[in-house]
């Protein structure tokens, strides 16, 4: 049957209208306010707060740990908190297209139930009691669509073929969050295919960067990043197969944790080409605070997800590992006399693409701060990360985009223009080449591991973690994200990483370095895309990288780095 080429547009328009109709009338913005929003360079802080009441602002300015403590201590109710975040998310979506699904009524009903339980029993349901948590639109929630940005799955759940299971299915992680007392209220936007460092699809269009609308919010968990930048959430769940929780965190001035695959459950989560398991996508977290990441990791692991998902390794939260690295620095991040200082590598560039001036300044800020705090810093020169990108990207495209086109064919929608060339339909990779690439990937992992181990040769102390760019630029100009090796290399090795916000691009400081000579045309393409005026105000985040299954370690190290940065800022005041 030949599909009407206009039908997918009508379905997408109807979906947009349905989502907007789920916003309560009293929270809807008028044409004047919407027009004013489009004129803003920065929609965060004062701009979005003008649509909120004082008590709502006081709630959304809190971070995750403070919110659960306030509810536990009776200072706030789950309904008060949920109402504030639902309203803020509603406004955020109207001014920046960051939501795919809205289920505020369901959330408020859940919050009222949690309040009743607390009143009745005198204790919380779990460590996340009353905390609103947003979800990337890959996670199934009962009664709610999971389109993953494909028109063909409107009214259904991507990957669920049994009609009786539609809107009845629930991702394992969703079940775990509810058992811990969380309130789920919205699902956030992502790019068509997932495999894109920006957030665009044929249903909602494009999600931009709330800090600077000239820039992208990143991807693929871009809606999460944008929503949190606007304080419509303090904690959200995303996924990462090539940088998808790290890029939006860095681009939106928030924090993220990319664990190793198999640390958290991916069971019953919608995905692109789910049969590609050589380099798995991993569930990850984004938050407005480092404490939020730690809270969610501790909480979810307490449910023993490995008992229900055989792909998850049986590894509870290791308090001893966290404490071991937390003890290496004082409360202000300074090295202590009773323990070895941290030894951190720094990747200034990957030898392929030189980062823009704001990124180099961000790296220098962290390096100087940690040196001044008494920690060791060494240059990081690993095996070429371009090799890792080549191998990793080959696996992402190994099926010749057949999975992507099978989703597109459900409605007749086309690929978005940005992806027309990258994901044109091709013959799948043959088995022998696939197996050879697998061996190449294993060889690269071994070489990288050997290099890491060699860092103890000089002083007997191995590097604890590596500071490196997430991308060669701050939050990027749409259409100019040319180089993803800074994140993809980490996925190839299944390492874990925490992203921390460091600074923002500043046109008065981050001027163009006219003396720099690009080492290749590829490098030149990225370098000439830098425009200080356009990038001004764009967030700069960096990733702190540890090895496989070292999530507790990297969270503890990140805590020390953030504490040192905060202490340095305080001294400057």
Phi, psi and omega in degrees: 000130179276127182279145174291119184298343179270347187295324181294326178294320179295319179295319179295318179296319179295322178295317178300316181295320179297319179296315180296325180291344178277355175276124180305142183307323183290348179257002183275138179271148179276170181304323181295315179295320180294320178294321179295323180299321182292340180275344186285139170282314183242117181260001182280173173058239187304324184295306182288331182292341180295341181266006183242156174279162183301319181291328178291319178298318181297329179284311186288344176282346178283155175262173191304311184298318180295324180295312181294327177291319179296323177291317180298324181273000178082010179281335177222155173256159177298324180294317178301314182294313182297318179299318181296317182284327175296316180296315180296319178296322178298316179291318179302319181293320182294329182261351184208021168049046188255359182244143170261323184225139177237126174220059182296321180299316178298320181293316181292326175295318177297316180298319178297321178296318179297319177298320179295319178296320180294318179295321183286316189258345179074013178213161182281160179289328181186181184293346178253018186310117174080001183275119175292129178234128179268155184232136169298146186284054167238345186265128182281134174233134183302134178085005188228143175296155163229095181270335187052031176083007179257130180300324184296344180255010174299132181086008184211195178233120184306130178090352181262109184271333182283115182304330181289341180269349181299128181065008177250349184275152180218128176297148180303319181296325176300314178300318181295317180299317179295321179295336181270358176099007182289159173247122178260135190219344180199160172237139193258161188286156180208167181277151169308134180082341189073336190268062185204138182276011173232180182235100179216141170204173184279357179269304186255352182089232187238141172255126182258182183270120183297334180284333183198105186289358172282349189243167180272154174275357182086184180192169007270348177274043188293322178298325176298312180299315181294317180299317181288326176300328179268005178063029173275000177197151173250348185204130182216164181246129178230196176220162184212117173239350178205010182133011196285348166255338182281318181298308179297327177296311180298319183286338185246008175072034179233187183252155172210157174236121170255104177283174169289147174303152181077003174276327180235161186281132173250013184292132180058041173248129178298147184202161172276134176042061187297345179283350177276101184243006177296315173236097188284149165290150180235146172288136178220171184239148172234143183206158174282356180213154175294325179298328178295319179298314181295318179302314184288321178296312179302315185294312184293320179295335178294343178275357182054064185299337180294341179288336183250340180236108183295347178280345182272132179283146182282084185225096177295171176297124185265096182300321183296324180289317177299313183294323181302316182275330176295329183284352181280356179216153177281182183298335180262012177087354183285147176298148180253155181285343185270357182213161177296142174293162174292145174244114186242133172275156175226124176264102182288323173200163185264011179079003180241310181228122179284129177297151176295163181308319180298325180289316178299320177296320177298316177299314180298322179299313181292316181299311181297319181297314182289326175297313180296336178276001174095012181262161181272139176232132175229150176293146183248117182231073185280176171307148187309124180286347175293329176296315179299317180296316181302314181291314183296315181296325179298323178290322180296333182252012189296331182275007180068023180067021180295321178297315179301313183289334175293328177286319179297322184293341179298330182240342186087006178292152178268167167297145174295151186307325182298335188248003185302320181279314184302319185242035169297143183295131181221174173289139177297156176296141180282159188300318183295321177293321179300314181293322178296318177296324176300316179294322177297319179296317178296321179296319178296316178303317180296317180295320180294319179295318178298318178298315180302314181297329182290348182290353176267356186299320185283313188238005179079003181242124180280150177298133181277321181199166183238134174268126179208161176297155168272324179210164181279016181206165170290187176317127199272154170294128180309133179087000184236030175266095190262343192220113184250011185294334181298329177263321186297326180300325181289325177293323181300324182266359181058031177285165176253158185206148172242133175260135176237142174285139184242312184198193173228152176300138182228114185298337181278340181252315187271064182281161179292132177270097183292344182278347184286132177250110179304144184274350180200171177295326178297315177295321180297320180302315179289317185296317182286347177283349182283124178229108184305324181294314182290319183284345184309124180092355179288131181298146175241115175240153178235157177254141173253121191246133173235177184278183186299133177060036176246041184298316180297319180298312184288330175295319179294318179295317178300322179299320179291320179295314179297319179298319179294318178297317179296319180295320179295321178295320180298320180295329182284341182286000000 
